[in-house]
PDB file of C-alpha atoms in Angstrom:
ATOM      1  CA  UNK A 101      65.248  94.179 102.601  1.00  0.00           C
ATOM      2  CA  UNK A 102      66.604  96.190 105.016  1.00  0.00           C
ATOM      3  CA  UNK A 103      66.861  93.457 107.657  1.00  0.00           C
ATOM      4  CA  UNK A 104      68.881  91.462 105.189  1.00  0.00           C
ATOM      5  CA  UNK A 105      71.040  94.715 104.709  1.00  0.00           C
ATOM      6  CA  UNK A 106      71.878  94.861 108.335  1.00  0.00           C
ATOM      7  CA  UNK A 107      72.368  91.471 109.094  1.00  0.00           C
ATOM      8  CA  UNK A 108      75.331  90.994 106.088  1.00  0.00           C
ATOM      9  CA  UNK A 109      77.213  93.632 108.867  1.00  0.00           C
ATOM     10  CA  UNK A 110      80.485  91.954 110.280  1.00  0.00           C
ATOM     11  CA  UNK A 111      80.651  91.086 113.800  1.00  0.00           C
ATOM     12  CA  UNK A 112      82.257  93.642 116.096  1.00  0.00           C
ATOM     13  CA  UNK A 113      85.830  93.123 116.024  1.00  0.00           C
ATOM     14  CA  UNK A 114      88.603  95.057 118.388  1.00  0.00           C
ATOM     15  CA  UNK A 115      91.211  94.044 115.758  1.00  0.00           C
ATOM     16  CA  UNK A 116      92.667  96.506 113.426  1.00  0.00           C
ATOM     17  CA  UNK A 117      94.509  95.772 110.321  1.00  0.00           C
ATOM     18  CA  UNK A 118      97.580  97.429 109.772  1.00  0.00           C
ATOM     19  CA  UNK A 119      96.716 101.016 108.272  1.00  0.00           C
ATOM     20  CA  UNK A 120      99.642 101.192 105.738  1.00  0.00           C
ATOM     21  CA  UNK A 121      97.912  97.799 103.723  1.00  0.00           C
ATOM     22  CA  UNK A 122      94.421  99.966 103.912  1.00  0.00           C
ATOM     23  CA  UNK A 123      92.825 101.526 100.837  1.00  0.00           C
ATOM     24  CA  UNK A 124      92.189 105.492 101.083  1.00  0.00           C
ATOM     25  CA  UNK A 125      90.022 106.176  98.371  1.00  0.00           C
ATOM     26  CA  UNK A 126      89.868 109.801  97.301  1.00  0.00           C
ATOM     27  CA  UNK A 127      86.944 111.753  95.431  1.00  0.00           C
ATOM     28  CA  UNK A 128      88.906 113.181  92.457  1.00  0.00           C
ATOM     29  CA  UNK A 129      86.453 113.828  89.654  1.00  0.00           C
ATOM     30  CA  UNK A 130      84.511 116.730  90.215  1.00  0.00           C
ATOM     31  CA  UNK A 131      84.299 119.745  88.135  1.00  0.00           C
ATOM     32  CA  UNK A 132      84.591 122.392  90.758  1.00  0.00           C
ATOM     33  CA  UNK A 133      82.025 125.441  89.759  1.00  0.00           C
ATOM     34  CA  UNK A 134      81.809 127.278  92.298  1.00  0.00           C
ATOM     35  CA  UNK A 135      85.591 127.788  92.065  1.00  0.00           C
ATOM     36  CA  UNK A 136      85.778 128.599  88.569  1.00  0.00           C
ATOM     37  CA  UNK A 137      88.581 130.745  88.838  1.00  0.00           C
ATOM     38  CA  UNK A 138      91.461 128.093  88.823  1.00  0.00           C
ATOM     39  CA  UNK A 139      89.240 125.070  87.922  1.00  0.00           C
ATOM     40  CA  UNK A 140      88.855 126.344  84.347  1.00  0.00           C
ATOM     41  CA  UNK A 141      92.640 125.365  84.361  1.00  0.00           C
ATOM     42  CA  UNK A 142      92.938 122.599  86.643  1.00  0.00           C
ATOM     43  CA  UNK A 143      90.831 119.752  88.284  1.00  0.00           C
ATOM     44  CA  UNK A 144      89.974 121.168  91.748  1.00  0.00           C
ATOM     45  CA  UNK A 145      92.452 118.226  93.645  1.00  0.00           C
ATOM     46  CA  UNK A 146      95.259 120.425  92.016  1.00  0.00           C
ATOM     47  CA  UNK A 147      94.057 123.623  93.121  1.00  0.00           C
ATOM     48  CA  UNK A 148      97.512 124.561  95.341  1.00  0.00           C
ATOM     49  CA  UNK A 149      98.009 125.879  98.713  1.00  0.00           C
ATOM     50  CA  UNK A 150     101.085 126.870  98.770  1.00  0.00           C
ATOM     51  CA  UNK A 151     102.206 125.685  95.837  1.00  0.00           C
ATOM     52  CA  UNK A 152     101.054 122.163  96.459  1.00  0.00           C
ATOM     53  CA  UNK A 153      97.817 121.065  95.649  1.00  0.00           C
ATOM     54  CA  UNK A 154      95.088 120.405  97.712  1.00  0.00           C
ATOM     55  CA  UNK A 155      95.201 116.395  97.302  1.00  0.00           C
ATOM     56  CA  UNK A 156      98.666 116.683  98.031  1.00  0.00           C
ATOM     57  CA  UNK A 157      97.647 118.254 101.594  1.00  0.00           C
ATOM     58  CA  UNK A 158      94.900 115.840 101.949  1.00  0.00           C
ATOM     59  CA  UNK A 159      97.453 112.717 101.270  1.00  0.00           C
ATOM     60  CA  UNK A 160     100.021 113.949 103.682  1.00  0.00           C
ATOM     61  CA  UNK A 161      97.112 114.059 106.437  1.00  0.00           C
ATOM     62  CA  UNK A 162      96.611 110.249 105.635  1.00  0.00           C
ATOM     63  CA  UNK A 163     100.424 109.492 105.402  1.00  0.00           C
ATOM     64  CA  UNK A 164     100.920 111.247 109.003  1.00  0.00           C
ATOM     65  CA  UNK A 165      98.376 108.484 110.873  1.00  0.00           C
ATOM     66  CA  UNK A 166     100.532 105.541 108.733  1.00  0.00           C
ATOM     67  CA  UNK A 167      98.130 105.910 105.805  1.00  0.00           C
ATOM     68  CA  UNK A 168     100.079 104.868 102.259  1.00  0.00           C
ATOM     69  CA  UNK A 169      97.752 103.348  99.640  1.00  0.00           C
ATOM     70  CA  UNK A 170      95.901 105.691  97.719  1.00  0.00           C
ATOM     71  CA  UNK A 171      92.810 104.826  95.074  1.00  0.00           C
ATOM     72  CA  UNK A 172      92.618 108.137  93.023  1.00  0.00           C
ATOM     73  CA  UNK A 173      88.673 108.068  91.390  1.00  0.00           C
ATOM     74  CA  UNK A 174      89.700 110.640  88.159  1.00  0.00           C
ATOM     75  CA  UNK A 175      87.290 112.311  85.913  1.00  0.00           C
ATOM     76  CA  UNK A 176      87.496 116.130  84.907  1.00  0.00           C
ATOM     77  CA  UNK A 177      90.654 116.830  83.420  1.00  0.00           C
ATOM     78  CA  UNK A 178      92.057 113.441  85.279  1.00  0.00           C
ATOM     79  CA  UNK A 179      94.712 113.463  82.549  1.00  0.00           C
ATOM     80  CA  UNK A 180      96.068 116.284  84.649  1.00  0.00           C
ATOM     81  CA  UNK A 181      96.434 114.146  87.995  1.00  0.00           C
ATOM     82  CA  UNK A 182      98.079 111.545  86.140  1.00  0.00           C
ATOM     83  CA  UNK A 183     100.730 113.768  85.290  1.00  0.00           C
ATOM     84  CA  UNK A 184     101.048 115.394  88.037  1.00  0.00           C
ATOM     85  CA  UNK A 185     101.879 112.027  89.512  1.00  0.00           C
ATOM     86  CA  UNK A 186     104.176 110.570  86.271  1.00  0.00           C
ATOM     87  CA  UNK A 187     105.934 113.582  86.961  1.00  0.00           C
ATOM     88  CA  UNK A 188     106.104 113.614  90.713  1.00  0.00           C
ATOM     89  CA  UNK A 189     109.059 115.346  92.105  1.00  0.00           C
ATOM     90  CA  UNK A 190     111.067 116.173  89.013  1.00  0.00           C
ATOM     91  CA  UNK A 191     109.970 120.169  89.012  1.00  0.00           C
ATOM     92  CA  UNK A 192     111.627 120.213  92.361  1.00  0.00           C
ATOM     93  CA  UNK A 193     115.000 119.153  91.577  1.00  0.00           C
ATOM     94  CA  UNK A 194     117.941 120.064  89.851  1.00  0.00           C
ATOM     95  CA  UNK A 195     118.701 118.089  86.926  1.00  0.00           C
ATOM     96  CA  UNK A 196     121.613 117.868  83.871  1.00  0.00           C
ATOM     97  CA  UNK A 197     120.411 117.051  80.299  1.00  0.00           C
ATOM     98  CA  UNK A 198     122.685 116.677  77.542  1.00  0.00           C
ATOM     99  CA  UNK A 199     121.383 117.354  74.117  1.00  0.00           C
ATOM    100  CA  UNK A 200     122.882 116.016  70.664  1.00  0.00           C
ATOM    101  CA  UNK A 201     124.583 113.026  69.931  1.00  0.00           C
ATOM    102  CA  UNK A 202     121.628 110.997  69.724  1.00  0.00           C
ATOM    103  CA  UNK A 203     119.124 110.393  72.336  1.00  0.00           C
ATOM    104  CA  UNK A 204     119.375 112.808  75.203  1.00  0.00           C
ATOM    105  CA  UNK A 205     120.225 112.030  78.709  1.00  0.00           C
ATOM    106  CA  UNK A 206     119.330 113.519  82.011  1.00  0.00           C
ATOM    107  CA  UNK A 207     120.924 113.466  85.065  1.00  0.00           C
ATOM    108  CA  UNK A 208     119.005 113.975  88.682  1.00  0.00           C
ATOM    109  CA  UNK A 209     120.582 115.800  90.941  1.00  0.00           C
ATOM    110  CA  UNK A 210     119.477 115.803  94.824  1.00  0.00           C
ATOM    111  CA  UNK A 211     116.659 113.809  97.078  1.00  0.00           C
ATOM    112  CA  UNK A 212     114.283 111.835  95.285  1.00  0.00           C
ATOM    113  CA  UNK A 213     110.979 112.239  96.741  1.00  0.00           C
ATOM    114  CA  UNK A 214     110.596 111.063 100.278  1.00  0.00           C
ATOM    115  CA  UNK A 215     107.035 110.179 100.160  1.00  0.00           C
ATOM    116  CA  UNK A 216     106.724 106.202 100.602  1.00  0.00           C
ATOM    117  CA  UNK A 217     103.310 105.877  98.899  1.00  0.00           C
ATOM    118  CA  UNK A 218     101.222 103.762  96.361  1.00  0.00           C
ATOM    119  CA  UNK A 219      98.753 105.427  94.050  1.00  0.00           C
ATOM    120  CA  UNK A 220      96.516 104.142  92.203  1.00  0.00           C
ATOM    121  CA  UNK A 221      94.545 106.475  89.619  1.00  0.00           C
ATOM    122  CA  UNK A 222      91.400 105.116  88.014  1.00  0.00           C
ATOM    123  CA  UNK A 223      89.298 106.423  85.293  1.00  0.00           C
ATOM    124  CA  UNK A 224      85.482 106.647  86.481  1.00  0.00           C
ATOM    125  CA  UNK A 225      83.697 108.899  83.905  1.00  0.00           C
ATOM    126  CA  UNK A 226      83.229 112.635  83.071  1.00  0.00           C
ATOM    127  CA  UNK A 227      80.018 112.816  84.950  1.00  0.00           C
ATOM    128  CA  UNK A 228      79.838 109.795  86.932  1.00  0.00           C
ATOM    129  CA  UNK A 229      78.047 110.834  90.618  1.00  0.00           C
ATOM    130  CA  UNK A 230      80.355 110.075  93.370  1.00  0.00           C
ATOM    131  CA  UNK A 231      78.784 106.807  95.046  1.00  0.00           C
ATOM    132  CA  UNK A 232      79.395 104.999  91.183  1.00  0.00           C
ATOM    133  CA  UNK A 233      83.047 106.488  91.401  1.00  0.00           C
ATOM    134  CA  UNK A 234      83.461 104.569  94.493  1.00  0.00           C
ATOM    135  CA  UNK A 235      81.827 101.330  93.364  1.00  0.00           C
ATOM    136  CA  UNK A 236      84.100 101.507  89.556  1.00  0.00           C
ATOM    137  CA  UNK A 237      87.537 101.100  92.098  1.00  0.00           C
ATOM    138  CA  UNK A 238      85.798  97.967  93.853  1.00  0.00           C
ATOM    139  CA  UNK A 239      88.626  95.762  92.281  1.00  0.00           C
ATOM    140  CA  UNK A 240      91.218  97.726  94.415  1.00  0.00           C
ATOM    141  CA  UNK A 241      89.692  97.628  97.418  1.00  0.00           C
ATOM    142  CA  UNK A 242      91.224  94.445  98.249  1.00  0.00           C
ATOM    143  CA  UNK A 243      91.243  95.164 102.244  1.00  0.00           C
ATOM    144  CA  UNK A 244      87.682  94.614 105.082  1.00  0.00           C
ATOM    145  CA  UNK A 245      88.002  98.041 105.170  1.00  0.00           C
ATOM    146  CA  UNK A 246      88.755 101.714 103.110  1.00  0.00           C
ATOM    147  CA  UNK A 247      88.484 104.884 103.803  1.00  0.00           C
ATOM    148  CA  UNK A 248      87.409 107.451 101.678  1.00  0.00           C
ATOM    149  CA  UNK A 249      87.243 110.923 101.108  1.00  0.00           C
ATOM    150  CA  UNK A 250      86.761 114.019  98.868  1.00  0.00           C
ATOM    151  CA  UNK A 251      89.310 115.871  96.831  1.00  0.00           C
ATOM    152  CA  UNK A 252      88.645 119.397  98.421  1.00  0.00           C
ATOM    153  CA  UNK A 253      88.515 118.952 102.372  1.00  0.00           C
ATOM    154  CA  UNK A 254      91.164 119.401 105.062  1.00  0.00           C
ATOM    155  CA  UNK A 255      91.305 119.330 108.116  1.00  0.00           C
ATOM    156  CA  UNK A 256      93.750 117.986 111.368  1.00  0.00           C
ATOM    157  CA  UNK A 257      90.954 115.190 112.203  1.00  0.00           C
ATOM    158  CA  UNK A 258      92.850 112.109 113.578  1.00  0.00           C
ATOM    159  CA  UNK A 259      92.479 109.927 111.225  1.00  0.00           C
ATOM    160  CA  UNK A 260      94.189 107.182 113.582  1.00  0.00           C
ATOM    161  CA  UNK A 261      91.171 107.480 115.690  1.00  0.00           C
ATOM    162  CA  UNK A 262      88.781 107.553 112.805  1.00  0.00           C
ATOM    163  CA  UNK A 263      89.638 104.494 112.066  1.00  0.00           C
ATOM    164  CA  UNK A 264      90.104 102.524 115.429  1.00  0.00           C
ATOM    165  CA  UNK A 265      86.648 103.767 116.468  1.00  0.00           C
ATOM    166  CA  UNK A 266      85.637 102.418 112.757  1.00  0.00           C
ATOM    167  CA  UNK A 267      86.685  99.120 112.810  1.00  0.00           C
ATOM    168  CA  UNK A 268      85.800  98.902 116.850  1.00  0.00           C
ATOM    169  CA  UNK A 269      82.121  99.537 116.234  1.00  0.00           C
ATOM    170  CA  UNK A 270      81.559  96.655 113.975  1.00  0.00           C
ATOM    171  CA  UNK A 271      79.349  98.878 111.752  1.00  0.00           C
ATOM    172  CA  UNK A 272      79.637  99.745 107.434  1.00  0.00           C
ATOM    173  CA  UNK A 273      80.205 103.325 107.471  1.00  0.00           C
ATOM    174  CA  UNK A 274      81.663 105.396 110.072  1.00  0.00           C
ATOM    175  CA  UNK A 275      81.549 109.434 108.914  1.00  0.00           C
ATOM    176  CA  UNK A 276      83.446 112.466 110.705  1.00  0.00           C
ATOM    177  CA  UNK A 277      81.283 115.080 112.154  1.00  0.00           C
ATOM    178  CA  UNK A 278      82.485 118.628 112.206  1.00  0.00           C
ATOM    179  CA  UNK A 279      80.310 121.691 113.320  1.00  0.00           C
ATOM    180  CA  UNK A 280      79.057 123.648 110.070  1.00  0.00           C
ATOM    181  CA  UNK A 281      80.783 127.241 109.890  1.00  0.00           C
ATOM    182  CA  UNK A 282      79.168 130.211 109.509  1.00  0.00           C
ATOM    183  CA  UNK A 283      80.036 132.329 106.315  1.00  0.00           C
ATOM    184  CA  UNK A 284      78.328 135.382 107.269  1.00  0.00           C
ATOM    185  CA  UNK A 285      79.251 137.328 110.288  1.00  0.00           C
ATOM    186  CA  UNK A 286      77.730 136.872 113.466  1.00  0.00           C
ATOM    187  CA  UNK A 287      76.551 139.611 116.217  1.00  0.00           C
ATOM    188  CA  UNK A 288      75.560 139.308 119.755  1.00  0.00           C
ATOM    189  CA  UNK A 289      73.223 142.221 120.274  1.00  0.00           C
ATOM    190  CA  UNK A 290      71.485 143.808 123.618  1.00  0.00           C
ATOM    191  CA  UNK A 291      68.885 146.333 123.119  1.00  0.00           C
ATOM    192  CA  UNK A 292      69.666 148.887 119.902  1.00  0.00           C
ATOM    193  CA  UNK A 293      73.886 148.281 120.640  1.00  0.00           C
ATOM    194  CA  UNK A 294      76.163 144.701 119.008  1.00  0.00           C
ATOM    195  CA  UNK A 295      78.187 143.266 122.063  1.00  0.00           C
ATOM    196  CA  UNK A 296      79.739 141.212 120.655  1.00  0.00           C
ATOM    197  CA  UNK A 297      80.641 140.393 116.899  1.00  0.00           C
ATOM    198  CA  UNK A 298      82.800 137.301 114.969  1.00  0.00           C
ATOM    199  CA  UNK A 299      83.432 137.638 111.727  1.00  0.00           C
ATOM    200  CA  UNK A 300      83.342 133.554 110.962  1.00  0.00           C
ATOM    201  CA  UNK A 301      82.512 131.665 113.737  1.00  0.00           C
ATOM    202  CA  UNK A 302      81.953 128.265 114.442  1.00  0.00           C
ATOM    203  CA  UNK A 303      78.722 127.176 115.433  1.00  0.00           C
ATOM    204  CA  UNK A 304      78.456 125.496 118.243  1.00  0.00           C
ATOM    205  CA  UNK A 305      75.302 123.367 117.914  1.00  0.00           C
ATOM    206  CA  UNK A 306      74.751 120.574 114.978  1.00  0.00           C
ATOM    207  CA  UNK A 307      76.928 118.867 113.201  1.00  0.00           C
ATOM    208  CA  UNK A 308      77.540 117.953 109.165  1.00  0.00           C
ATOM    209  CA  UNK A 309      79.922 115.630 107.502  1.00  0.00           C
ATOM    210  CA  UNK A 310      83.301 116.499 107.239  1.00  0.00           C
ATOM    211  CA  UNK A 311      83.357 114.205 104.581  1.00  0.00           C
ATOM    212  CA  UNK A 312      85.988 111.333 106.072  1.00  0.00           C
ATOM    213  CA  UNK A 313      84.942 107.903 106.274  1.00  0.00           C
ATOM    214  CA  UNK A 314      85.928 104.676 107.048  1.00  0.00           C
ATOM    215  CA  UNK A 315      83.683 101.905 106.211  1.00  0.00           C
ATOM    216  CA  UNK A 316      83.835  97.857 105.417  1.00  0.00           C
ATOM    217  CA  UNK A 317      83.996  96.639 102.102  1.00  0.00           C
ATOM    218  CA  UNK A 318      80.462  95.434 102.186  1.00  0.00           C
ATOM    219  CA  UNK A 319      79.734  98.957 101.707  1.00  0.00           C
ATOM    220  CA  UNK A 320      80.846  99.106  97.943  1.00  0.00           C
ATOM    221  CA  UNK A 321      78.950  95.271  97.409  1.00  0.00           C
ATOM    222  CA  UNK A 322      75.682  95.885  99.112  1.00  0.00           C
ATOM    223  CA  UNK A 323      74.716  99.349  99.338  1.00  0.00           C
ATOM    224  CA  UNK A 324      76.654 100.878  96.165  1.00  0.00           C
ATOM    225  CA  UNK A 325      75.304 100.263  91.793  1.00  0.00           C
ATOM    226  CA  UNK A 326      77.201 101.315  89.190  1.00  0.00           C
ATOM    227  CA  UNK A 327      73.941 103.452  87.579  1.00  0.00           C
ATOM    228  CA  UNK A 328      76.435 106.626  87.022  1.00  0.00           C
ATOM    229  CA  UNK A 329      73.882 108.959  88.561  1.00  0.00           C
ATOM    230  CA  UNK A 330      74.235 107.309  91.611  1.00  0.00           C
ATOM    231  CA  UNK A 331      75.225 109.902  94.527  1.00  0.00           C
ATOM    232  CA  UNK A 332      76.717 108.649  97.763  1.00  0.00           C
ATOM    233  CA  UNK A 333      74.986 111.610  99.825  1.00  0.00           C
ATOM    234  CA  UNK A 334      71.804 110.486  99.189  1.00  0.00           C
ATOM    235  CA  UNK A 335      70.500 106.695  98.906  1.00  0.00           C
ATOM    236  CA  UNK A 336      73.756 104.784  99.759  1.00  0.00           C
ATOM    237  CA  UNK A 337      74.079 107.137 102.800  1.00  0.00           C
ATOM    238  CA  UNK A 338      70.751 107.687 104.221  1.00  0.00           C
ATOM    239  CA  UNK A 339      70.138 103.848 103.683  1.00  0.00           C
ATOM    240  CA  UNK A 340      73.449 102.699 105.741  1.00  0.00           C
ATOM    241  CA  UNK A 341      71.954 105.489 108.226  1.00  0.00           C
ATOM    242  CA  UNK A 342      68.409 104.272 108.001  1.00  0.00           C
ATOM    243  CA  UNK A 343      69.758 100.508 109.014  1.00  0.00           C
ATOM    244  CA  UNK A 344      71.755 101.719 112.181  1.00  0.00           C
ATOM    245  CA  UNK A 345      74.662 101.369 110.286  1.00  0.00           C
ATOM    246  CA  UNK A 346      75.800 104.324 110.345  1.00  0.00           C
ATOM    247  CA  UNK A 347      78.548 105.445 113.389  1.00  0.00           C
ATOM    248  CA  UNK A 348      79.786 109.113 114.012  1.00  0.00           C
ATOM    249  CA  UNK A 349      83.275 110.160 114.912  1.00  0.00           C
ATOM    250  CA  UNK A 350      83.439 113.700 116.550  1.00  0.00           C
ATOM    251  CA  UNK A 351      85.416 116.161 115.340  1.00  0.00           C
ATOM    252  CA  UNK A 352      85.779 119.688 117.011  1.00  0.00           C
ATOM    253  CA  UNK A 353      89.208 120.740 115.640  1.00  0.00           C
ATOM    254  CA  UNK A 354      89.700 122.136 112.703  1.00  0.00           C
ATOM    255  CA  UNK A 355      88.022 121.192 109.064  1.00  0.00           C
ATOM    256  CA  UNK A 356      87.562 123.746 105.968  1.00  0.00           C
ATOM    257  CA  UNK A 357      86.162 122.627 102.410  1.00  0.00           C
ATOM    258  CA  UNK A 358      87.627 124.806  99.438  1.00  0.00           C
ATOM    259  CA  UNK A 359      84.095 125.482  97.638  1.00  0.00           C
ATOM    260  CA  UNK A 360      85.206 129.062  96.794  1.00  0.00           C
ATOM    261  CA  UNK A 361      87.377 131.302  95.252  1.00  0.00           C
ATOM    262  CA  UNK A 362      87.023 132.986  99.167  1.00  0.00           C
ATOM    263  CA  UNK A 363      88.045 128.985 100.822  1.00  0.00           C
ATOM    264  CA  UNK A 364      91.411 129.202  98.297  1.00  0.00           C
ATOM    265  CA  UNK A 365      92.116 132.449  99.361  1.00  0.00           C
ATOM    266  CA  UNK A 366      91.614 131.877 103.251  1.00  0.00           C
ATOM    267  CA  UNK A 367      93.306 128.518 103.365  1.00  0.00           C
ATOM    268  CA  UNK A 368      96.579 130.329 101.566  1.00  0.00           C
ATOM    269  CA  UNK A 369      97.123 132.759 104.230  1.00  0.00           C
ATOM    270  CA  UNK A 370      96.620 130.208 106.867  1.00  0.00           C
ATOM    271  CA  UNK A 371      99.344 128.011 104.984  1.00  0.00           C
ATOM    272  CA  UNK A 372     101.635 131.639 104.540  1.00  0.00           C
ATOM    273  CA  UNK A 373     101.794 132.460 107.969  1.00  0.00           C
ATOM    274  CA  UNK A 374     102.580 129.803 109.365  1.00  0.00           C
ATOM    275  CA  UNK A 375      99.175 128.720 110.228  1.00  0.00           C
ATOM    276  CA  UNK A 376      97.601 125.918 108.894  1.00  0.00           C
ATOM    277  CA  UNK A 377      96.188 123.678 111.602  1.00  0.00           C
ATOM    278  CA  UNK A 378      95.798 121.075 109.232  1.00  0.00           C
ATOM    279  CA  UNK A 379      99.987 120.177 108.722  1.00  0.00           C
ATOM    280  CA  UNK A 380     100.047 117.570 110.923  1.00  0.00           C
ATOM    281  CA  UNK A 381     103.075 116.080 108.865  1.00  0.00           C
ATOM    282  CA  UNK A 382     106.642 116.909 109.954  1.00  0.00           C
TER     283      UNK A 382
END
């Protein structure tokens, strides 16, 4: 079975499609527990940073390396992304209405919203895991490749590369490696005396998924099910890995997930001073 999986993989190819006609599916669903705090209130994508939520971040990254379709997979409180994108814009401008007379009228006043992009938002289930999520948007995926990702990362990965090396490589799934962070502090000692001690610092050796893909559509028809337990960490993944289908891009820069009320915080202050490596935008 698994020689039949790896032989359905596309021949290596050095062309690349044109990235604004390529899918960018986002994980949108999730009920965000460990950040309780706001996600009582909100679906984590909508948590802000600086008073824009985190998808909003995450879809600029995209736009900046000519990304512009975007496949939204909803679930908790999904009602709330759709109007957040209904409403796009309109609590940023100035606007006229006039009242009686019959049916009221309102006037826009300023820019209209300069982002050029296409989003689609798809219900996929309260509880569905996140590889059935994927496989319930397989009608929109209408491109030989997508890339994916998860409603509560950021980072200032080139995404431009992601995908060259992606489609170069000729293989399904290509997945970002980032080295894991410590959260506890770390100390350099000598004897009975600390030389030397980081408060957060980034470990040098291993890596994890940062939790950016690119992959071919065959992912979705040969390694994904709609059972809506189906999680695309585990089986999907370790199966695409398991046939040698599986390619890394490297990632040293920067890359934070906002699991915790401590993430929100830290990724605020980064984005208030003036700091956040991850606004790659203009």
């Amino acid at each position: 079975m698994r020689e039949e999986r790896a032989d359905m993989a596309a021949e290596p190819t050095t062309e690349v499609p044109p990235k604004a006609d390529v899918p960018v599916v986002i994980l949108c669903g999730g009920m965000g527990t460990r950040i309780r705090e706001a996600s009582e209130k909100l679906p984590k994508p909508l948590i802000d940073i600086g008073g824009k939520p985190i998808l909003w971040h995450i879809m600029k990254t995209y736009e900046a390396a000519g990304f512009r379709r975007f496949i939204l997979c909803l679930g908790y409180k999904g009602d709330l992304i759709r109007r957040f994108f209904l409403d796009y814009g309109k609590f940023e401008r100035d606007f006229t209405v006039r009242l009686g007379g019959g049916d009221e009228a309102v006037d826009w006043h300023g820019h209209t919203p300069s982002e050029d992009w296409e989003v689609t938002l798809v219900e996929t289930g309260l509880l569905t895991g996140t590889g059935a999520r994927v496989k319930r948007v397989r009608q929109y995926l209408d491109q030989p490749f997508y890339m994916m990702t998860y409603g509560d990362g950021i980072g200032n990965v080139d995404l431009d590369a992601l995908y060259r090396q992606h489609v170069a490589s000729g293989k399904i799934g290509t997945v970002t490696g980032v080295h894991p962070t410590s959260r506890f502090g770390e100390m350099h000692v000598d004897g009975d005396e600390v030389t030397e001690f980081n408060e957060k610092p980034t470990m040098a050796d291993g890596w994890v998924s940062g939790g950016f893909f690119g992959f071919r559509r065959e992912m979705v028809d040969t390694y994904l099910d709609d059972d809506p337990d189906l999680l695309l960490e585990k089986k999907p993944l370790q199966t695409l890995a398991a046939d040698g289908q599986m390619g890394v891009y490297r990632h040293d820069g920067f890359w934070m997930g906002m699991d915790t009320y401590r993430d929100w915080t830290e990724l605020n202050q980064l984005w208030d001073t003036d700091r956040a490596p991850w606004k790659v935008w203009s």
